CSV table of C-alpha atoms in Angstrom, one decimal:
chain,number,residue,atom,x,y,z
A,1,UNK,CA,-4.9,-7.3,7.2
A,2,UNK,CA,-1.9,-7.2,4.8
A,3,UNK,CA,0.4,-4.0,5.0
A,4,UNK,CA,-0.9,-1.6,2.3
A,5,UNK,CA,2.0,0.0,1.5
A,6,UNK,CA,0.9,0.8,-2.3
A,7,UNK,CA,-1.3,3.8,-0.7
A,8,UNK,CA,1.9,5.3,0.9
A,9,UNK,CA,2.4,8.3,-1.3
A,10,UNK,CA,6.1,8.2,-1.6
A,11,UNK,CA,6.1,4.4,-2.2
A,12,UNK,CA,3.5,4.7,-4.9
A,13,UNK,CA,5.4,7.8,-6.6
A,14,UNK,CA,8.4,5.4,-7.0
A,15,UNK,CA,6.8,2.3,-7.9
A,16,UNK,CA,4.6,4.2,-10.6
A,17,UNK,CA,8.0,5.2,-12.4
A,18,UNK,CA,9.1,1.4,-12.6
A,19,UNK,CA,9.4,0.3,-16.2
A,20,UNK,CA,6.8,-2.4,-15.8
A,21,UNK,CA,4.4,0.2,-14.6
A,22,UNK,CA,5.2,2.9,-17.2
A,23,UNK,CA,5.2,0.3,-20.1
A,24,UNK,CA,3.0,-2.4,-18.8
A,25,UNK,CA,3.3,-6.1,-19.7
A,26,UNK,CA,6.1,-5.2,-22.2
A,27,UNK,CA,8.3,-3.6,-19.3
A,28,UNK,CA,8.3,-6.9,-17.3
A,29,UNK,CA,10.9,-9.2,-18.7
A,30,UNK,CA,9.4,-12.2,-17.1
A,31,UNK,CA,6.1,-11.7,-19.2
A,32,UNK,CA,7.0,-13.8,-22.0
A,33,UNK,CA,7.8,-16.8,-20.0
A,34,UNK,CA,4.5,-16.0,-17.9
A,35,UNK,CA,2.5,-15.9,-21.2
A,36,UNK,CA,3.9,-19.3,-22.2
A,37,UNK,CA,2.4,-21.0,-19.1
A,38,UNK,CA,-0.9,-19.4,-19.3
A,39,UNK,CA,-3.7,-21.9,-21.0
A,40,UNK,CA,-6.0,-20.3,-23.7
A,41,UNK,CA,-8.2,-18.3,-21.7
A,42,UNK,CA,-11.2,-17.7,-24.4
A,43,UNK,CA,-14.5,-18.0,-22.7
A,44,UNK,CA,-12.8,-18.3,-19.3
A,45,UNK,CA,-13.9,-16.5,-16.1
A,46,UNK,CA,-10.8,-15.0,-14.6
A,47,UNK,CA,-9.6,-13.5,-11.2
A,48,UNK,CA,-6.6,-11.4,-11.4
A,49,UNK,CA,-5.5,-11.2,-7.5
A,50,UNK,CA,-3.3,-8.1,-7.0
A,51,UNK,CA,-4.2,-6.9,-10.4
A,52,UNK,CA,-2.4,-3.5,-9.8
A,53,UNK,CA,-2.7,-1.1,-12.8
A,54,UNK,CA,-4.8,-3.9,-14.6
A,55,UNK,CA,-2.3,-4.3,-17.4
A,56,UNK,CA,-2.9,-8.4,-17.1
A,57,UNK,CA,-6.7,-7.8,-16.6
A,58,UNK,CA,-7.0,-6.0,-19.7
A,59,UNK,CA,-4.5,-8.4,-21.8
A,60,UNK,CA,-6.7,-11.4,-20.6
A,61,UNK,CA,-9.9,-9.8,-21.8
A,62,UNK,CA,-8.1,-9.1,-25.2
A,63,UNK,CA,-7.1,-12.6,-25.4
A,64,UNK,CA,-10.9,-13.7,-25.1
A,65,UNK,CA,-11.7,-14.3,-21.5
A,66,UNK,CA,-15.3,-14.1,-20.5
A,67,UNK,CA,-14.9,-11.8,-17.8
A,68,UNK,CA,-12.3,-10.7,-15.3
A,69,UNK,CA,-12.3,-9.9,-11.6
A,70,UNK,CA,-9.5,-7.7,-10.8
A,71,UNK,CA,-8.5,-7.5,-7.0
A,72,UNK,CA,-6.1,-5.3,-5.4
A,73,UNK,CA,-5.8,-3.9,-1.9
A,74,UNK,CA,-4.4,-0.5,-2.8
A,75,UNK,CA,-7.1,2.3,-3.5
A,76,UNK,CA,-4.2,3.9,-5.6
A,77,UNK,CA,-4.0,0.8,-7.8
A,78,UNK,CA,-7.7,0.3,-8.3
A,79,UNK,CA,-8.3,4.1,-9.1
A,80,UNK,CA,-5.4,3.7,-11.7
A,81,UNK,CA,-6.8,0.3,-13.1
A,82,UNK,CA,-10.3,1.9,-13.6
A,83,UNK,CA,-8.9,5.1,-15.2
A,84,UNK,CA,-7.0,3.0,-17.7
A,85,UNK,CA,-10.0,0.7,-18.6
A,86,UNK,CA,-13.0,1.0,-20.8
A,87,UNK,CA,-14.2,-2.6,-20.8
A,88,UNK,CA,-17.5,-3.8,-18.8
A,89,UNK,CA,-16.2,-7.2,-18.8
A,90,UNK,CA,-13.8,-6.3,-16.2
A,91,UNK,CA,-14.7,-5.6,-12.6
A,92,UNK,CA,-12.2,-4.1,-10.3
A,93,UNK,CA,-12.6,-4.3,-6.5
A,94,UNK,CA,-10.6,-3.3,-3.5
A,95,UNK,CA,-10.0,-6.4,-1.1
A,96,UNK,CA,-7.3,-7.8,1.0
A,97,UNK,CA,-5.9,-11.0,0.1
A,98,UNK,CA,-5.1,-12.1,3.4
A,99,UNK,CA,-9.1,-12.3,4.1
A,100,UNK,CA,-10.2,-12.5,0.7
A,101,UNK,CA,-13.3,-15.2,-0.1
A,102,UNK,CA,-14.2,-15.7,-3.6
A,103,UNK,CA,-17.4,-17.7,-4.6
A,104,UNK,CA,-16.9,-21.6,-5.0
A,105,UNK,CA,-16.3,-23.0,-8.5
A,106,UNK,CA,-16.8,-19.4,-10.0
A,107,UNK,CA,-13.4,-19.2,-12.2
A,108,UNK,CA,-11.6,-21.1,-14.8
A,109,UNK,CA,-8.6,-19.5,-14.2
A,110,UNK,CA,-6.9,-17.6,-11.3
A,111,UNK,CA,-3.7,-15.5,-12.0
A,112,UNK,CA,-1.8,-13.3,-9.7
A,113,UNK,CA,1.7,-11.5,-10.4
A,114,UNK,CA,4.1,-10.6,-7.5
A,115,UNK,CA,1.4,-10.5,-4.7
A,116,UNK,CA,1.4,-13.7,-2.8
A,117,UNK,CA,4.6,-12.9,-0.9
A,118,UNK,CA,2.7,-10.2,0.7
A,119,UNK,CA,0.3,-12.6,2.5
A,120,UNK,CA,1.1,-14.1,5.7
A,121,UNK,CA,-1.4,-17.1,5.6
A,122,UNK,CA,-0.5,-18.4,2.3
A,123,UNK,CA,-2.1,-21.7,2.9
A,124,UNK,CA,-5.5,-20.3,3.6
A,125,UNK,CA,-5.4,-18.3,0.4
A,126,UNK,CA,-4.4,-21.4,-1.8
A,127,UNK,CA,-7.1,-23.6,-0.3
A,128,UNK,CA,-9.6,-20.7,-0.8
A,129,UNK,CA,-8.4,-20.5,-4.7
A,130,UNK,CA,-8.8,-24.1,-4.9
A,131,UNK,CA,-12.4,-24.0,-4.0
A,132,UNK,CA,-13.0,-21.0,-6.3
A,133,UNK,CA,-11.9,-22.9,-9.4
A,134,UNK,CA,-14.0,-25.3,-11.2
A,135,UNK,CA,-12.5,-28.7,-11.7
A,136,UNK,CA,-10.2,-28.6,-14.9
A,137,UNK,CA,-9.0,-25.0,-14.2
A,138,UNK,CA,-5.8,-23.3,-13.5
A,139,UNK,CA,-3.7,-21.1,-11.2
A,140,UNK,CA,-0.6,-19.3,-12.6
A,141,UNK,CA,1.2,-16.9,-10.3
A,142,UNK,CA,4.5,-15.3,-9.9
A,143,UNK,CA,6.3,-14.5,-6.5
A,144,UNK,CA,9.8,-13.3,-5.5
A,145,UNK,CA,12.1,-16.2,-5.4
A,146,UNK,CA,12.6,-17.5,-1.9
A,147,UNK,CA,16.4,-17.2,-2.4
A,148,UNK,CA,15.9,-13.6,-3.4
A,149,UNK,CA,13.9,-12.7,-0.4
A,150,UNK,CA,15.4,-15.1,2.2
A,151,UNK,CA,18.1,-13.0,3.6
A,152,UNK,CA,17.3,-10.2,6.2
A,153,UNK,CA,19.2,-7.5,4.2
A,154,UNK,CA,19.1,-8.4,0.6
A,155,UNK,CA,21.7,-6.7,-1.6
A,156,UNK,CA,24.5,-7.2,-4.0
A,157,UNK,CA,27.7,-8.0,-2.5
A,158,UNK,CA,31.3,-8.5,-3.9
A,159,UNK,CA,33.2,-11.7,-3.4
A,160,UNK,CA,37.2,-12.1,-3.1
A,161,UNK,CA,37.3,-11.7,-6.8
A,162,UNK,CA,35.2,-8.9,-7.0
A,163,UNK,CA,32.1,-10.8,-8.5
A,164,UNK,CA,28.8,-9.8,-7.7
A,165,UNK,CA,27.0,-12.3,-5.3
A,166,UNK,CA,23.7,-12.5,-3.5
A,167,UNK,CA,23.4,-13.5,0.3
A,168,UNK,CA,21.5,-16.5,1.1
A,169,UNK,CA,21.1,-16.8,4.8
A,170,UNK,CA,18.1,-17.5,7.1
A,171,UNK,CA,16.4,-19.5,4.4
A,172,UNK,CA,15.1,-22.0,6.4
A,173,UNK,CA,13.7,-19.4,8.8
A,174,UNK,CA,10.3,-18.7,7.4
A,175,UNK,CA,8.3,-15.6,8.1
A,176,UNK,CA,8.6,-11.8,8.1
A,177,UNK,CA,11.0,-9.9,6.0
A,178,UNK,CA,11.3,-6.2,6.2
A,179,UNK,CA,13.2,-4.5,3.3
A,180,UNK,CA,13.7,-1.1,2.2
A,181,UNK,CA,12.3,-0.4,-1.0
A,182,UNK,CA,11.3,3.3,-1.8
A,183,UNK,CA,10.3,3.6,1.7
A,184,UNK,CA,11.2,1.7,4.9
A,185,UNK,CA,10.0,-1.5,6.4
A,186,UNK,CA,8.2,-3.0,3.3
A,187,UNK,CA,6.7,-6.3,4.9
A,188,UNK,CA,6.9,-9.4,2.8
A,189,UNK,CA,6.7,-13.4,3.9
A,190,UNK,CA,9.5,-15.6,3.1
A,191,UNK,CA,8.7,-19.3,2.6
A,192,UNK,CA,11.1,-21.9,1.4
A,193,UNK,CA,10.5,-23.3,-2.2
A,194,UNK,CA,9.4,-26.6,-0.6
A,195,UNK,CA,6.9,-24.9,1.5
A,196,UNK,CA,5.6,-23.1,-1.4
A,197,UNK,CA,5.4,-26.2,-3.7
A,198,UNK,CA,3.8,-28.3,-1.0
A,199,UNK,CA,1.3,-25.8,-0.1
A,200,UNK,CA,-0.1,-26.4,-3.4
A,201,UNK,CA,0.0,-29.9,-3.4
A,202,UNK,CA,-1.6,-30.2,0.0
A,203,UNK,CA,-4.4,-28.1,-1.2
A,204,UNK,CA,-5.3,-30.3,-4.1
A,205,UNK,CA,-3.4,-28.9,-7.3
A,206,UNK,CA,-1.2,-30.8,-9.6
A,207,UNK,CA,2.0,-28.7,-10.4
A,208,UNK,CA,2.2,-28.2,-14.3
A,209,UNK,CA,5.5,-26.0,-14.5
A,210,UNK,CA,7.9,-24.3,-12.5
A,211,UNK,CA,10.4,-21.5,-13.9
A,212,UNK,CA,12.9,-19.9,-12.2
A,213,UNK,CA,13.1,-16.6,-14.2
A,214,UNK,CA,16.3,-15.9,-16.1
A,215,UNK,CA,16.7,-13.4,-18.9
A,216,UNK,CA,17.2,-14.5,-22.5
A,217,UNK,CA,20.4,-13.6,-24.3
A,218,UNK,CA,18.2,-11.4,-26.6
A,219,UNK,CA,16.8,-9.7,-23.6
A,220,UNK,CA,20.3,-8.9,-22.2
A,221,UNK,CA,21.4,-7.6,-25.5
A,222,UNK,CA,18.5,-5.2,-25.5
A,223,UNK,CA,18.8,-4.3,-21.6
A,224,UNK,CA,22.4,-5.0,-20.4
A,225,UNK,CA,21.3,-4.4,-16.7
A,226,UNK,CA,19.4,-7.7,-16.9
A,227,UNK,CA,22.4,-9.6,-16.9
A,228,UNK,CA,22.7,-9.3,-13.0
A,229,UNK,CA,19.7,-11.7,-13.1
A,230,UNK,CA,21.7,-14.5,-14.1
A,231,UNK,CA,23.5,-14.5,-10.7
A,232,UNK,CA,20.4,-15.7,-8.9
A,233,UNK,CA,16.7,-16.0,-9.4
A,234,UNK,CA,14.5,-13.2,-8.4
A,235,UNK,CA,11.2,-14.4,-9.6
A,236,UNK,CA,9.5,-17.9,-9.3
A,237,UNK,CA,6.9,-18.6,-11.7
A,238,UNK,CA,4.2,-21.4,-11.1
A,239,UNK,CA,1.5,-22.9,-13.0
A,240,UNK,CA,-0.8,-25.5,-11.3
A,241,UNK,CA,-4.0,-27.4,-12.2
A,242,UNK,CA,-7.3,-28.2,-10.2
A,243,UNK,CA,-8.1,-31.7,-11.3
């Protein structure tokens, strides 16, 4: 079973104050890039894995999705999603992605934002997703970039010239990473970029587009703190197609 850190009261309190949770998709600077990677969802059956507060699930329905299944391990997340949703076309369920099984050929799109790096057995999850999609369907997901999460102690440092720099060490040593984020020992799983992409290819997916998120000049002008995201990629965005 994956670590259910989102039901920790201290963690959830801090997480709920993040701009992307208070403002929804508009508070996620990577959202415009994700939106451009998504196919037309009109009439599609969609699964939103790691649905959180349900922001994307609701947006997908607004864009014409026939139905959305929102899945999350956290009771806190599902409770918040249900409280914020008035749509019978969205079904929220508590489930652990580590052992999740979806019906075969039940969806035309599977979407996930910042959830797969909490899963130990990524290969099993991707094979299951491939089977759950109909031929001609799509998988679009985001994860923390392997460069961002590789280091055992990820934090900004200063080089000899005083420039902010990000440590990249232990990159080829895949596996557990424990970091302090609102609380101690938040458990994630580091995989190299090659492992991530090859796992998709091995499962039968064709890669459509890969984005290493960096903010636009306009985003930086509006939110100057985003400038540090130009120093290293924090997020990896992937679109894959099931033939």
